[in-house]
Structure formats: C-alpha cells, structure tokens
XYZ file of C-alpha atoms in Angstrom:
759
model
C 256.196 -38.788 12.631
C 252.438 -39.372 12.338
C 252.259 -40.870 9.324
C 252.860 -44.574 9.443
C 255.082 -45.014 6.358
C 257.470 -42.276 7.763
C 257.323 -43.532 11.192
C 258.655 -47.046 9.578
C 261.362 -45.047 7.791
C 262.537 -43.475 11.044
C 262.968 -46.722 12.933
C 264.588 -48.748 10.060
C 267.254 -45.256 9.623
C 268.019 -45.140 13.419
C 268.908 -48.705 13.391
C 270.703 -48.270 10.669
C 272.276 -45.984 12.441
C 273.013 -47.299 15.544
C 274.336 -50.411 14.249
C 276.864 -48.549 12.341
C 277.969 -47.075 14.882
C 277.546 -49.671 17.619
C 280.104 -51.729 15.111
C 282.499 -48.724 15.031
C 282.789 -49.010 18.921
C 282.863 -52.275 19.132
C 286.211 -52.221 17.065
C 287.849 -49.586 19.602
C 290.432 -49.267 20.137
C 292.782 -51.021 17.730
C 291.028 -50.466 14.773
C 291.269 -46.688 15.144
C 294.603 -46.381 15.606
C 295.638 -45.678 12.789
C 293.230 -42.331 12.229
C 294.564 -39.215 10.988
C 295.533 -36.253 13.403
C 293.398 -34.149 11.530
C 289.939 -36.334 12.099
C 290.977 -36.183 15.846
C 291.235 -32.627 16.338
C 288.340 -32.204 14.110
C 290.842 -30.054 11.624
C 290.272 -31.890 8.340
C 287.803 -30.127 5.834
C 285.363 -32.453 5.414
C 283.531 -33.145 1.816
C 279.709 -34.370 3.108
C 278.911 -34.759 -0.914
C 281.559 -37.192 -1.464
C 281.084 -40.950 -2.151
C 281.028 -43.251 0.632
C 284.389 -44.723 0.450
C 287.303 -45.945 3.347
C 290.380 -47.896 3.128
C 290.511 -51.263 3.467
C 292.110 -50.636 6.377
C 289.047 -49.719 8.009
C 286.891 -51.814 10.406
C 283.501 -53.219 8.651
C 280.526 -53.231 10.401
C 278.040 -56.334 10.487
C 276.737 -57.641 6.886
C 273.933 -56.094 5.514
C 274.008 -52.362 6.200
C 273.952 -50.158 3.063
C 276.552 -48.199 5.589
C 279.257 -49.842 5.118
C 282.453 -48.855 4.546
C 282.102 -45.492 4.585
C 284.968 -43.177 5.725
C 283.218 -39.986 6.199
C 281.049 -41.898 8.680
C 283.945 -42.775 10.558
C 285.434 -39.615 10.455
C 283.014 -38.412 12.268
C 282.331 -40.985 14.897
C 286.385 -40.534 15.270
C 285.595 -37.021 16.613
C 282.272 -38.231 18.314
C 284.075 -41.192 20.631
C 285.166 -38.660 22.475
C 281.987 -38.233 24.658
C 280.651 -41.398 23.950
C 283.402 -43.020 25.354
C 284.372 -40.506 27.671
C 287.873 -40.035 26.069
C 289.634 -36.898 27.570
C 287.247 -35.030 28.215
C 288.165 -32.123 30.839
C 285.693 -29.242 29.970
C 282.478 -28.576 28.097
C 284.424 -27.245 24.860
C 286.164 -30.996 24.768
C 281.996 -32.174 24.452
C 281.405 -29.569 21.698
C 283.321 -31.268 18.898
C 282.294 -34.661 20.110
C 278.677 -33.523 20.094
C 278.382 -32.018 16.796
C 280.091 -34.702 14.963
C 277.002 -37.152 16.217
C 274.466 -34.985 15.050
C 276.551 -34.814 11.508
C 276.997 -38.785 11.249
C 273.323 -38.680 12.119
C 272.526 -36.202 9.256
C 274.576 -37.901 6.946
C 273.556 -41.405 7.409
C 269.924 -39.361 6.635
C 271.187 -37.730 3.934
C 272.557 -41.474 2.366
C 269.745 -42.854 2.920
C 267.326 -40.669 1.483
C 269.808 -40.557 -1.776
C 270.545 -43.930 -2.170
C 266.565 -44.355 -2.711
C 263.738 -43.264 -4.523
C 262.407 -41.850 -0.831
C 263.472 -38.780 -1.122
C 261.395 -37.786 -4.135
C 258.211 -39.991 -3.368
C 254.684 -38.486 -3.939
C 254.598 -38.593 -0.136
C 257.564 -36.273 0.141
C 259.534 -38.344 3.525
C 262.489 -36.630 3.253
C 261.800 -33.479 5.221
C 265.022 -31.837 6.563
C 268.232 -32.341 7.974
C 268.486 -31.906 11.052
C 272.446 -29.817 11.310
C 274.383 -28.730 14.500
C 275.999 -25.093 14.421
C 279.568 -25.148 13.613
C 280.446 -22.275 16.526
C 280.491 -23.372 19.659
C 279.653 -21.292 22.945
C 278.546 -18.402 21.158
C 276.324 -15.578 20.912
C 273.746 -15.640 18.043
C 273.254 -12.349 16.254
C 270.167 -11.248 17.330
C 270.107 -11.978 20.926
C 269.371 -9.224 23.029
C 271.673 -9.842 25.744
C 275.134 -10.821 25.726
C 274.847 -14.073 26.694
C 276.380 -17.201 24.977
C 274.842 -20.785 23.792
C 277.026 -23.699 23.901
C 275.510 -24.487 20.253
C 272.514 -24.925 18.253
C 269.992 -27.529 16.365
C 268.999 -26.390 12.557
C 266.680 -27.513 9.516
C 268.222 -27.294 6.480
C 266.751 -28.672 3.033
C 267.172 -32.704 2.666
C 269.309 -31.938 -0.276
C 271.581 -29.601 1.806
C 275.254 -30.862 2.598
C 275.389 -32.764 5.944
C 277.768 -31.226 7.446
C 277.145 -28.019 10.403
C 276.006 -24.904 9.793
C 278.892 -22.772 9.019
C 279.033 -18.169 9.183
C 276.562 -16.665 11.988
C 273.738 -18.410 13.261
C 270.878 -16.426 14.550
C 267.869 -17.300 17.189
C 265.614 -17.058 14.339
C 267.063 -20.177 12.660
C 266.985 -22.543 15.466
C 265.417 -25.726 16.222
C 266.467 -26.209 19.344
C 269.757 -24.708 21.957
C 272.396 -27.478 22.856
C 273.240 -26.691 26.666
C 276.336 -29.022 27.900
C 278.262 -29.271 31.512
C 280.593 -31.815 32.570
C 279.091 -32.758 36.127
C 277.151 -35.333 35.122
C 273.664 -36.809 37.562
C 270.810 -34.203 38.905
C 273.663 -31.375 39.734
C 274.972 -30.933 35.982
C 271.684 -31.417 34.375
C 269.762 -28.986 36.409
C 272.155 -26.639 35.945
C 271.773 -27.201 32.069
C 267.803 -27.234 32.433
C 267.946 -23.911 33.859
C 270.188 -22.275 31.352
C 268.604 -23.558 28.600
C 265.084 -21.800 29.798
C 266.724 -18.797 29.725
C 268.248 -18.854 26.111
C 264.794 -20.495 25.135
C 263.350 -16.831 25.699
C 264.580 -15.613 22.462
C 263.286 -18.231 20.476
C 260.225 -17.021 21.321
C 260.958 -13.548 20.965
C 262.429 -13.888 17.548
C 260.458 -16.707 15.835
C 257.180 -14.996 15.404
C 255.635 -18.488 14.006
C 256.891 -20.373 17.147
C 254.400 -22.558 19.385
C 256.067 -23.892 21.681
C 260.114 -24.804 21.822
C 262.791 -27.480 22.016
C 266.167 -27.439 23.638
C 268.778 -30.476 24.750
C 270.931 -31.138 27.536
C 274.134 -32.758 28.152
C 275.278 -33.108 31.422
C 278.254 -35.924 31.401
C 277.150 -38.636 29.119
C 273.150 -37.824 29.877
C 271.120 -36.415 27.301
C 267.769 -35.507 27.734
C 265.477 -33.979 25.219
C 263.749 -30.844 26.915
C 260.344 -29.041 25.764
C 259.523 -25.690 26.615
C 255.612 -25.023 26.523
C 253.228 -21.549 27.241
C 252.707 -23.227 30.701
C 256.359 -25.825 32.053
C 259.199 -26.876 30.629
C 259.434 -30.279 30.983
C 262.504 -32.982 30.138
C 262.679 -36.611 28.968
C 264.264 -39.399 31.025
C 267.736 -39.311 30.879
C 269.540 -41.498 27.455
C 273.415 -42.039 28.475
C 275.475 -42.391 25.401
C 277.667 -44.932 28.030
C 274.852 -47.585 26.747
C 273.790 -48.582 23.160
C 270.459 -48.231 24.235
C 270.491 -44.405 25.325
C 272.861 -43.537 21.674
C 270.015 -45.337 20.062
C 267.718 -43.416 21.637
C 269.776 -40.030 21.112
C 269.835 -40.979 17.134
C 266.083 -41.542 16.901
C 265.783 -38.135 18.582
C 267.519 -37.066 15.867
C 266.033 -38.924 13.059
C 262.140 -37.872 14.272
C 262.874 -34.530 14.439
C 264.012 -35.134 10.674
C 261.062 -36.617 9.666
C 258.232 -35.337 11.496
C 255.250 -32.852 11.022
C 256.249 -29.006 10.640
C 253.544 -28.522 13.845
C 255.555 -31.180 16.056
C 258.854 -28.955 15.692
C 256.896 -25.875 17.362
C 255.999 -23.792 14.250
C 252.700 -22.369 13.676
C 251.338 -23.484 10.130
C 249.004 -21.069 9.418
C 252.193 -18.601 8.890
C 254.012 -18.477 6.257
C 256.775 -16.473 5.054
C 256.153 -15.529 1.816
C 259.753 -15.698 -0.051
C 258.690 -14.128 -2.650
C 256.590 -11.206 -1.183
C 259.205 -10.211 1.489
C 256.112 -10.490 3.615
C 254.366 -12.688 6.318
C 251.046 -13.987 5.265
C 248.529 -15.605 8.725
C 245.194 -17.053 8.300
C 242.589 -15.728 10.870
C 239.701 -16.863 11.913
C 236.153 -15.516 12.348
C 233.816 -15.514 15.075
C 232.189 -17.835 13.308
C 234.465 -20.585 14.188
C 238.145 -22.071 14.103
C 240.479 -21.389 10.992
C 239.454 -23.722 7.698
C 237.041 -26.876 9.083
C 234.150 -25.241 7.163
C 234.779 -21.575 8.883
C 235.498 -18.139 7.128
C 238.960 -17.603 7.376
C 240.324 -14.221 6.370
C 244.017 -13.881 5.092
C 246.315 -10.918 6.084
C 249.626 -9.584 5.657
C 252.271 -8.068 7.680
C 256.237 -7.484 7.983
C 256.138 -5.183 10.772
C 255.948 -7.038 14.255
C 254.743 -4.630 16.891
C 255.274 -6.901 20.034
C 256.970 -9.765 20.657
C 256.207 -13.036 22.933
C 259.248 -12.320 24.880
C 259.040 -14.829 27.881
C 259.207 -18.290 28.144
C 255.939 -18.715 30.124
C 252.409 -17.116 30.043
C 250.525 -16.281 26.651
C 253.009 -15.793 24.025
C 251.272 -12.310 23.299
C 252.146 -11.242 19.700
C 251.236 -8.060 17.487
C 251.295 -7.937 14.233
C 250.723 -4.828 11.905
C 248.850 -5.701 9.057
C 246.931 -5.386 5.763
C 243.888 -7.758 3.784
C 245.404 -6.359 0.747
C 248.031 -8.829 -0.925
C 251.096 -7.259 -1.981
C 251.426 -7.764 -5.798
C 255.492 -7.274 -5.772
C 257.922 -8.039 -3.045
C 257.670 -5.462 -0.321
C 260.875 -2.883 0.090
C 261.268 0.707 1.474
C 260.163 1.448 -2.348
C 257.025 -0.701 -2.114
C 255.946 -1.134 1.170
C 253.374 -2.849 2.852
C 250.868 -0.071 4.512
C 248.842 -1.496 7.442
C 245.174 -1.119 8.530
C 244.812 -3.021 11.067
C 246.335 -4.861 14.064
C 246.218 -8.869 14.940
C 246.784 -10.501 18.543
C 247.580 -13.606 18.811
C 248.172 -15.107 21.699
C 247.537 -18.509 24.033
C 245.170 -17.292 26.881
C 244.001 -19.712 29.521
C 240.436 -21.319 28.262
C 238.151 -23.785 28.747
C 238.258 -26.345 25.936
C 234.237 -26.018 24.925
C 234.405 -22.635 23.324
C 231.099 -21.814 24.534
C 231.352 -22.705 27.941
C 234.580 -19.824 27.624
C 233.162 -17.086 29.782
C 236.792 -14.961 29.498
C 237.107 -15.026 25.480
C 238.184 -11.830 24.614
C 236.810 -12.182 21.422
C 233.213 -12.021 23.403
C 234.447 -9.595 25.890
C 235.354 -6.909 23.242
C 231.999 -7.115 21.537
C 229.867 -6.635 24.982
C 232.500 -3.504 25.535
C 231.295 -2.423 21.970
C 227.983 -3.062 22.891
C 227.733 -1.046 26.328
C 229.746 1.481 25.826
C 227.396 2.175 22.899
C 225.081 5.448 23.009
C 225.714 6.516 25.870
C 226.623 10.181 26.025
C 229.588 10.082 28.329
C 231.875 7.464 26.584
C 231.486 9.646 23.273
C 235.119 10.515 23.255
C 236.707 6.700 24.478
C 238.651 4.970 22.221
C 238.249 1.157 22.681
C 239.209 -1.942 20.271
C 236.998 -2.509 17.189
C 236.854 -6.509 16.032
C 237.014 -6.923 12.573
C 237.790 -10.926 12.530
C 238.991 -13.416 15.584
C 238.675 -16.648 17.150
C 240.379 -20.243 17.829
C 243.359 -20.857 15.431
C 243.241 -24.807 13.807
C 245.419 -25.909 11.799
C 245.996 -28.481 8.887
C 246.918 -32.579 10.361
C 246.608 -35.390 7.909
C 243.918 -33.848 6.334
C 242.186 -33.102 9.163
C 241.741 -29.911 10.963
C 242.145 -29.624 14.434
C 241.980 -26.552 16.890
C 245.472 -25.662 18.176
C 245.275 -25.785 21.854
C 247.774 -27.157 25.200
C 246.063 -30.446 24.597
C 247.027 -31.213 20.884
C 250.809 -29.835 21.609
C 251.219 -32.440 24.407
C 249.585 -34.880 22.588
C 252.070 -34.353 19.277
C 254.955 -34.279 21.168
C 254.775 -37.352 22.728
C 257.830 -38.819 21.496
C 260.124 -41.191 23.589
C 259.370 -40.052 27.514
C 258.459 -36.584 27.303
C 255.066 -37.693 28.188
C 256.765 -39.070 31.444
C 259.008 -36.192 32.850
C 261.228 -36.391 35.515
C 261.555 -32.683 35.825
C 258.625 -29.762 35.623
C 258.378 -26.088 35.845
C 255.794 -23.749 35.446
C 252.962 -21.760 35.876
C 249.206 -21.595 37.278
C 245.974 -20.334 35.946
C 245.995 -16.100 36.125
C 249.567 -16.383 36.363
C 251.587 -14.785 33.569
C 255.086 -16.121 34.358
C 255.946 -12.516 33.644
C 258.973 -12.183 35.845
C 261.066 -14.777 37.287
C 260.471 -15.984 40.597
C 262.064 -17.842 43.169
C 260.350 -21.162 44.956
C 260.927 -25.153 44.905
C 259.762 -27.612 42.448
C 260.348 -31.305 42.705
C 263.531 -32.696 43.217
C 264.761 -29.485 44.699
C 265.450 -27.755 41.472
C 264.845 -22.990 41.821
C 261.783 -23.148 39.783
C 262.282 -19.827 37.512
C 258.770 -19.035 37.564
C 256.108 -17.880 40.660
C 253.411 -20.606 40.607
C 250.127 -19.096 42.552
C 248.174 -21.739 44.027
C 246.410 -24.570 41.734
C 242.902 -24.078 40.822
C 240.966 -26.869 42.011
C 239.341 -27.186 38.262
C 240.653 -30.295 36.106
C 240.940 -27.864 32.561
C 243.209 -25.158 34.644
C 246.018 -24.941 32.471
C 244.357 -25.510 29.057
C 245.040 -22.621 26.629
C 243.475 -22.190 23.225
C 245.629 -20.613 20.736
C 243.000 -17.577 19.659
C 243.650 -14.483 16.686
C 242.240 -11.286 16.955
C 242.130 -8.519 14.312
C 241.206 -5.157 15.406
C 241.675 -1.543 15.197
C 243.166 0.940 15.416
C 246.447 1.048 15.044
C 248.607 1.963 17.927
C 251.946 2.392 19.276
C 253.878 1.398 22.241
C 253.527 3.560 25.471
C 257.442 4.235 25.255
C 256.785 6.290 21.502
C 255.190 9.493 23.448
C 257.144 12.772 22.805
C 256.253 14.512 25.908
C 254.457 14.328 29.472
C 251.587 15.841 28.288
C 251.164 12.828 25.417
C 252.061 10.214 28.583
C 249.888 11.606 30.625
C 247.210 12.246 28.108
C 247.587 8.033 26.882
C 247.397 7.055 30.492
C 244.854 8.838 31.746
C 242.410 7.774 28.663
C 242.850 4.475 29.731
C 241.901 4.542 32.641
C 238.683 6.884 32.180
C 238.139 3.955 29.087
C 238.428 1.472 32.396
C 236.251 3.363 34.178
C 233.636 3.142 31.634
C 233.773 -0.801 30.987
C 233.402 -1.026 34.445
C 230.368 1.225 35.321
C 228.418 0.092 31.858
C 229.499 -3.420 30.996
C 230.406 -4.687 34.326
C 234.136 -5.998 32.877
C 236.968 -5.910 35.196
C 240.832 -5.721 33.374
C 242.979 -6.564 36.116
C 246.043 -6.356 33.888
C 247.377 -3.124 33.507
C 251.054 -2.576 32.234
C 252.637 -0.516 29.600
C 251.845 -3.289 26.983
C 248.428 -2.780 26.888
C 248.453 0.542 26.809
C 249.061 2.022 23.549
C 249.664 5.476 21.839
C 246.793 6.062 19.483
C 248.126 9.368 16.942
C 245.110 11.286 15.902
C 244.626 13.233 12.992
C 244.972 16.675 14.297
C 247.870 15.190 15.450
C 246.507 14.796 19.481
C 248.460 11.903 20.906
C 245.205 9.780 23.100
C 246.064 6.449 24.416
C 243.724 2.922 24.052
C 243.148 0.398 26.645
C 243.935 -3.116 25.191
C 244.540 -7.081 26.257
C 241.519 -8.138 27.688
C 242.452 -11.795 28.417
C 242.540 -11.942 32.234
C 239.447 -9.672 32.085
C 236.311 -10.917 34.528
C 232.546 -9.717 34.972
C 232.100 -8.120 38.205
C 228.382 -7.440 39.532
C 227.520 -4.288 41.368
C 227.261 -5.089 44.831
C 229.379 -8.752 44.141
C 231.858 -9.807 46.915
C 233.387 -12.236 44.970
C 237.168 -13.026 46.054
C 239.576 -14.457 43.445
C 242.923 -15.671 45.380
C 244.738 -15.565 41.696
C 247.673 -13.491 41.123
C 246.910 -11.796 37.419
C 248.383 -9.000 35.767
C 252.236 -8.204 34.535
C 254.512 -8.548 37.595
C 255.901 -5.044 38.409
C 252.652 -3.660 38.159
C 250.235 -5.586 39.779
C 248.639 -4.233 43.323
C 250.192 -5.268 47.002
C 246.887 -7.008 47.451
C 247.377 -8.584 44.028
C 251.029 -10.097 44.881
C 249.263 -11.476 48.635
C 246.858 -13.863 46.295
C 244.363 -12.621 49.701
C 240.742 -13.675 49.864
C 240.292 -9.709 49.525
C 237.783 -8.769 47.246
C 239.854 -7.206 43.783
C 237.862 -4.406 42.821
C 238.913 -1.395 40.252
C 240.975 -0.160 43.134
C 243.315 -2.745 42.285
C 243.954 -1.747 38.716
C 244.315 2.393 39.768
C 247.176 0.749 42.071
C 248.543 -1.185 38.309
C 248.648 2.734 37.223
C 250.043 4.205 40.024
C 252.808 1.387 39.408
C 253.251 2.285 35.932
C 253.330 5.947 35.906
C 256.212 6.183 38.536
C 258.379 3.553 36.669
C 257.717 5.415 33.364
C 258.214 8.816 35.479
C 261.685 7.848 36.691
C 262.617 6.353 33.314
C 261.485 9.407 31.452
C 258.256 9.930 29.141
C 259.551 11.309 25.798
C 261.114 8.549 22.796
C 264.670 8.400 22.751
C 265.476 10.651 26.233
C 264.843 7.757 28.542
C 267.034 5.907 30.768
C 267.300 2.300 30.314
C 266.139 -0.401 33.281
C 269.890 -0.446 33.950
C 269.552 2.843 34.934
C 267.817 2.211 38.053
C 270.513 0.484 39.977
C 270.653 3.332 42.145
C 266.375 4.181 42.779
C 264.668 2.304 44.640
C 262.223 1.892 42.526
C 264.220 -1.306 40.936
C 263.236 -3.406 44.229
C 259.878 -3.556 42.299
C 261.691 -5.332 39.306
C 262.862 -7.336 41.698
C 262.846 -11.127 41.021
C 261.793 -11.974 44.554
C 258.169 -11.908 44.934
C 258.770 -11.226 48.420
C 261.276 -8.126 47.749
C 258.472 -6.572 45.818
C 256.157 -7.307 47.415
C 257.662 -5.863 50.517
C 259.471 -2.608 49.239
C 255.766 -2.017 47.597
C 253.654 -1.867 51.113
C 257.104 0.039 52.276
C 257.222 3.024 49.382
C 253.131 3.013 49.034
C 252.016 3.230 52.298
C 252.587 6.671 53.549
C 252.584 9.927 51.230
C 256.106 10.955 53.163
C 257.847 7.708 52.052
C 256.322 7.751 49.161
C 257.565 11.364 48.192
C 260.819 10.734 49.319
C 261.549 6.781 48.116
C 259.795 7.385 44.308
C 258.956 10.582 43.302
C 262.091 12.176 44.690
C 263.890 10.123 41.325
C 260.911 11.059 38.688
C 263.469 12.387 35.606
C 262.719 15.946 36.432
C 263.493 17.300 33.304
C 260.865 15.607 31.060
C 258.154 17.367 33.720
C 259.359 20.937 34.207
C 255.424 21.786 34.877
C 254.935 19.263 37.637
C 252.312 17.496 35.449
C 253.276 14.401 35.825
C 254.297 14.506 39.904
C 251.327 15.738 40.244
C 248.964 13.139 38.871
C 250.974 10.399 40.856
C 251.239 12.137 44.062
C 247.091 12.421 43.995
C 246.522 9.476 43.064
C 248.420 7.855 45.245
C 246.750 9.956 47.844
C 243.672 9.176 47.093
C 244.051 5.266 46.881
C 246.193 5.022 50.182
C 245.852 8.563 52.070
C 242.337 9.439 51.017
C 241.348 12.759 53.435
C 237.725 12.044 53.079
C 237.920 8.596 54.539
C 239.169 7.407 57.653
C 242.560 6.040 59.726
C 241.504 2.627 58.817
C 241.198 3.244 55.092
C 245.207 4.390 55.269
C 247.671 2.804 54.665
C 249.065 -1.055 53.291
C 249.584 -3.112 56.280
C 247.266 -3.978 59.146
C 247.299 -1.886 62.207
C 246.169 -0.645 65.570
C 246.757 2.831 64.713
C 248.588 4.946 62.216
C 252.572 3.745 62.306
C 255.458 6.097 62.709
C 257.045 4.760 59.607
C 258.517 8.447 58.648
C 260.697 8.057 62.093
C 262.607 5.206 61.610
C 265.273 4.335 59.386
C 265.275 3.520 55.691
C 266.209 -0.480 56.845
C 264.069 0.268 60.067
C 260.403 0.597 57.969
C 261.571 -2.037 55.497
C 261.371 -4.693 58.649
C 258.311 -2.816 59.772
C 256.981 -3.290 56.247
C 257.792 -7.241 56.297
C 256.895 -7.732 60.017
C 252.685 -6.395 58.919
C 252.111 -9.499 56.904
C 248.132 -9.368 55.711
C 247.227 -12.728 58.220
C 249.811 -11.092 60.389
C 247.853 -10.611 64.478
C 249.248 -8.375 67.258
C 250.413 -9.763 70.090
C 247.632 -10.182 72.806
C 245.064 -11.379 70.754
C 243.885 -7.762 69.940
C 241.910 -7.254 66.659
C 243.207 -5.434 64.047
C 242.014 -3.619 60.662
C 243.486 -4.406 56.956
C 242.858 -1.013 55.256
C 242.788 -3.428 52.148
C 239.810 -4.922 52.875
C 237.966 -1.383 54.149
C 238.863 0.098 50.817
C 237.055 -2.366 48.723
C 233.756 -1.715 50.198
C 234.652 2.313 49.003
C 235.477 0.652 46.343
C 233.267 2.548 44.095
C 233.303 5.941 46.247
C 236.977 5.814 45.715
C 237.176 5.132 42.320
C 234.683 8.332 41.399
C 237.289 10.271 42.708
C 239.757 8.993 41.118
C 238.078 9.612 37.834
C 237.361 13.011 38.237
C 241.005 13.374 39.393
C 241.602 11.598 36.054
C 239.221 14.009 34.175
C 241.075 16.867 34.845
C 244.369 15.903 34.305
C 243.123 14.592 30.958
C 241.528 18.081 29.687
C 245.013 19.717 31.081
C 247.133 17.663 29.136
C 244.964 17.574 25.729
C 245.172 21.596 26.598
C 248.947 21.239 26.477
C 249.444 19.306 23.832
C 247.815 21.468 21.439
C 249.970 23.899 22.770
C 253.115 21.856 21.686
C 251.861 21.745 18.820
C 250.786 25.223 17.580
C 254.570 25.720 19.508
C 255.926 23.309 16.407
C 253.847 24.796 13.588
C 255.189 28.078 13.758
C 258.287 27.169 14.393
C 258.186 25.058 10.772
C 256.595 28.410 9.342
C 259.095 30.662 10.418
C 261.425 28.340 8.546
C 259.213 27.577 5.446
C 259.941 32.105 5.591
C 263.271 32.298 5.828
C-alpha cells in the first residue's frame, strides 16, 4: 500500500498471522493428533463468521497475539500444513486444498483484525477487500473461450464478506490472479507453471475491460512466486519457500498487501467504472489539451458494447468501446438500450516519455491526416477517422494526478522482490507480440513472444496509456455479408492508405483485419475505414530511411518485415499485408455466418502463415508468394469458391500478387521473393523441394563462387511509387465494380421484400 498507515497495518497483520502459523507448526505433530478426519480431508462444513473459540486441548500460540484459541484458524492450518510440511503430497490435487486453506487462513486473520477494531470503519477506509481463493480447482472458468483448465484462482470480496473460498462458478472476469501448481520443485517446475500462467492470463485481459496489468502465482513444490504481467514483459519474484519461516511470512504478506493496496496496484483502471445502478460503464476521456484530470478538460462517456478486446498478454492491449456522451437516466436494458454515437480506442502504444517529443502520437497523426486530405478532390469519397477528444490517460493517486504509463505501472508494483525478478519475457519496440514465437531468454526458458533486435534508445519500451474518441462507428471486417461488400471494404482501406501516403506523407505499417472496419452508409452500401495509426511513421519523398524493427500484426506481416531486413520499408509492405489479409479471408469465407473456422484451415497450406514459428511463417510465405503458379496452386486453389461465384475476390488477389511479385512492366530482377542469379524453376520441383529451396535463399545468402546476386525487395523498393500507382489503379477498378455489385444486391433484396409484401 502507498498509504503509510495502511502499510503499518499490513505489517502488523502479516506478523500476527505468521506468528500464529509458526506456533501451530512448532506444536506438530503431537498437539494436532486429535484433529478431526473431516478437517484433514477438507469435508468439514466451515462457518467463517462463527466465534473464534477452540477446545482447551489445542496448542496455545505465543502470548500477546489477538488470535489465540482460534479453532477455525487451526482447522485451516490443519489442511494447509500438508503443503507447508510436504506431507503426503503425491500430485497437484494434493496441493490445491492446502493452498486454498492457507489463503482462507490469511483472509480470516484480516477479517478478524478488522472486525475486532475500529480500523474497518475508520474514515481512512483501511479495510479494502478480502483476497479469497476459489473453491473449485482444476476447472474451466465460465467465460473462457478455450478448453484450458486453470488450477485455482484468487478473487476479491468486500471486507464484510465471509472469509471462505468463493463457491460456485468462477470467471476470468472476477479473478485477481490465476494460481498454477506443480509438484516438481526448482526452476523446472516453475518454468512450466510460469509458461502456463502466461497462456491463462490472456483471458484475464480479454474479459476484464479495465485491466491494465495482471497478477499470478506459481507454486512449484514448496516454492511460491508472485508473477506480474505487463504490456511488454512478464516477471516473477524470487522464490518464497514455504518450507521456511521467512518464506511463509513473505507469502502471507503478499496476500495481506493485496487486501489493503490501492485499486491501481491490483491492475485496475480507476478511470473506468461499472455503474451497477445504470448497468453500464462510465469512462473518462482526455481531450487534446492534456491528460485525464489534473486541470485538463475531461469528457465522460458511457458504454455497454466492447467492439475489440485485449486478448493477448503482451502488446498494446487495444480495446474499442461503442459509447455515447449521454448519461443514461435509467438502467440500460433491452427495452432501454444505450445508443452509441462514437467509438473509444483505449491502448498502450509505444511513446516518448515527454508528450511534446512524441512524433508518433496517434492523436496528432490523425489530425495531420485530416488536414492533409482536406480540400483534395481525389479524396472526397474517402472515409477516415475523425477525432472528437483524445490524449494520454491520468488517474488520481493519493490526491494527485499521475500519468498512466509503464514507468508508473512498474513503480506501483514494486512489492517484495518483484523489481529484481529472475525471469523475464517480453517484446521490444515496434513488435506487437500478436503471435506466440519461439526463442530463448535467460536460464534457458522458452520465450513465448518473439523479440526483434532491441533499439538503442533508452526509452524504447516506454508506453503511454492513450484514449481516443472518434467517429464513425464501424463493424469488424468479419461482418461483411457478401464478396462484393468485402472487396469494397478492403479496396476502400487501400484507397485511403494511398491517399494518406501521397497527401500526408504517412505510412500505416499495420494492415490487418482488426484495422479495417466496415461502415454501413445510409444507402446500405458497405464501405471501408482504415484505422489504428499507432505504428504509422512519416515518409518523405525520395527518402531511404531503413528501419529493421518488426511492425504490424504477425499473420499479415510482409516478408521484408518478417526478415527484419535493412531494406527500405515502403507502401509495398502494406500492400503485401493486404494480399495476406485477402487470402486468409478468401480461404475462411467472406460471408458472415458462413465462414470456415481457423481449425478448418488445418488442411490448407495457408495454415503455415499462422504458425507459432516465425521461421516457418517466413519460409512458407516466401514460397507461396514467389511465383504466380505456386500462388495459384497453394493458396488461391483453396479459396471458398461458393462465396465468390463471379471470381471478383479471386481476380483481386491474383492481380495484386502479380503486380507486387511478377510485375509485367518490370524486368525479372524485380520478381520473386529470394535473391537469385536467374529466375528459379521452382514449379518443376516437388512441394518439399520448393520449401527447401525457399529456406536456402535467405535474404543475406550468397551463392557459391562469390558471384553477385539480385535482391528483388531492394529493386522493388526503388520503384515503390510506380508499383503503388499500378496497384491503386487496379484497386479503383475493383472498387467501382464491387460497388455496382452491392447496388445490384440491394436492389434485388428490395424487390424480394416488395414481392413478399404484395403477397
């Protein structure tokens, strides 16, 4: 806790609980031979709020403690001692009851102390919460989107709640931390548990809309560790061995600290609040004059719909809420729904500590785009986001306003030895961490998220919590109802992209399905909106600035991007990302409600574009995109043809691929995806031979004999403006045709409705 009075109280309660525990264990085993079998196997019906009186036969703790003669506390310790003393522990299930009982023991001590004094009702409100374990173990939370089962969970309850494990169904939405137990002790057991925690914690970020960072606990043998999951890294404390008095005291102190610390220290965003009386969320949004609060103007919005979830552990944790600035007068319901007017983007983007030096602030980028496109005749029908308010988020801490950023985050969480962690996973600048990647990090632990080469700047991993309110409101790309709608939307996105590069000098660098929205105009026509300029950079005509960092969303990254090569990044990289997006959706299907699942891709070659291995993705993309014949055989062949009866989507994919990799107006030096002396004859090879050949032709590979090679990515970068113009011309033609298809579809539907009405 930040408050000195509360810190002192935590120390007193932790000392009291540890003293009682050590006295109990010191009396083992003779003093506890009379414990009931029910207490040993956990089947006794406990009454946490009953008076703490015990039979005189029980061992008496040291004098001076207010917890003397507590039968219920001893009953809990009778279960907890199996883990503490490692008695008859054969598998993880034997650990669950003991860990749960120790958590209930600490909660009982906290509740007993507050309930027996004025501290719980003092003006300072020292009694914040009880931290309670779940009664279930080895279970699937009710809001999980996968089949994975967690060992246990910790939840928060009001101080006047019963100090016992939470009964009934448990959701990720209400968890403070996931607990993962392993019988195996030492680093090996911990590493297994730690990696599983990372997988489970993803669901906490997805289900808790106001979660800034998350906590977790591992128990490997008798070593307990506290784990912290932020946007860039996951760290653990040093082991707290419950085999020792110091380790047991440290573990108790963690639970008591969580009971009394600030809400912001638990990971929650205090600028978002669920209003139970109105059945909706209230969110504070800063305007461009400064941060939320602290003298800056603040706008309040209300929402019930989350359009985009933060469903990954690392990265920007981008969330989008459909909101209104009109506060409901009654509780939101089906009869009285909340009608959204704006979309609110909430994210943790890379930034400079000083906002004035932040050249990649999305708020300023969107303003520059508006200014650049305004008045241009060729941009009159392009839809781009319009900002209402936006800026960096701040929150109140001990009466002062503090900017919410990663520096503040980690300062608030330096409890125990968290700051001097032994293990760390994370990502570096411009790497979104959108997909699991292999690698190695200290002590041989498998790294779950690929790291690109660390940049040299000292503030490379600084992130600022930003919030932007804008219009129009769009739907996810997966909501398209026909091929014509899909083609219109993706062509709209690239038409906007081209105009922004030309008139504003801004390159997007993150073309993905989450960043292309469907906007339905009043006439029923589906249009596309390109959003999310967090990774955008300024590009100057004739400049040759090379950036080796990896940017974007993993399945859609260009080959050049995946290689983190020193070849100039241009619009062509974003066009290639669009090819990947089109191919993936053409394979899944573009008609909402009739799409294949990602599991259905298991039999298609395109599945390798979503593999966990960066090397695998890179090699297969280089193969599949290398030549038109291979592209047709391995990718286009598996498009969902029943959606695309007129071949509109197929032709768009084939022609964009051709202009990028086999441009007929350019020579063979500009073709393909690998260095070469001459055009390879890959179509004559078997699939395995082609893959092997693709892996051999790495960007930096030199053929035998020291002969010079041609890198087609370098050659194409020299002609990016010319190739981009060809691509834009193709896109405009496809867009016009798709609009005509949509108009025909709307007319046909109207005719059907009129016929039905006549009948």
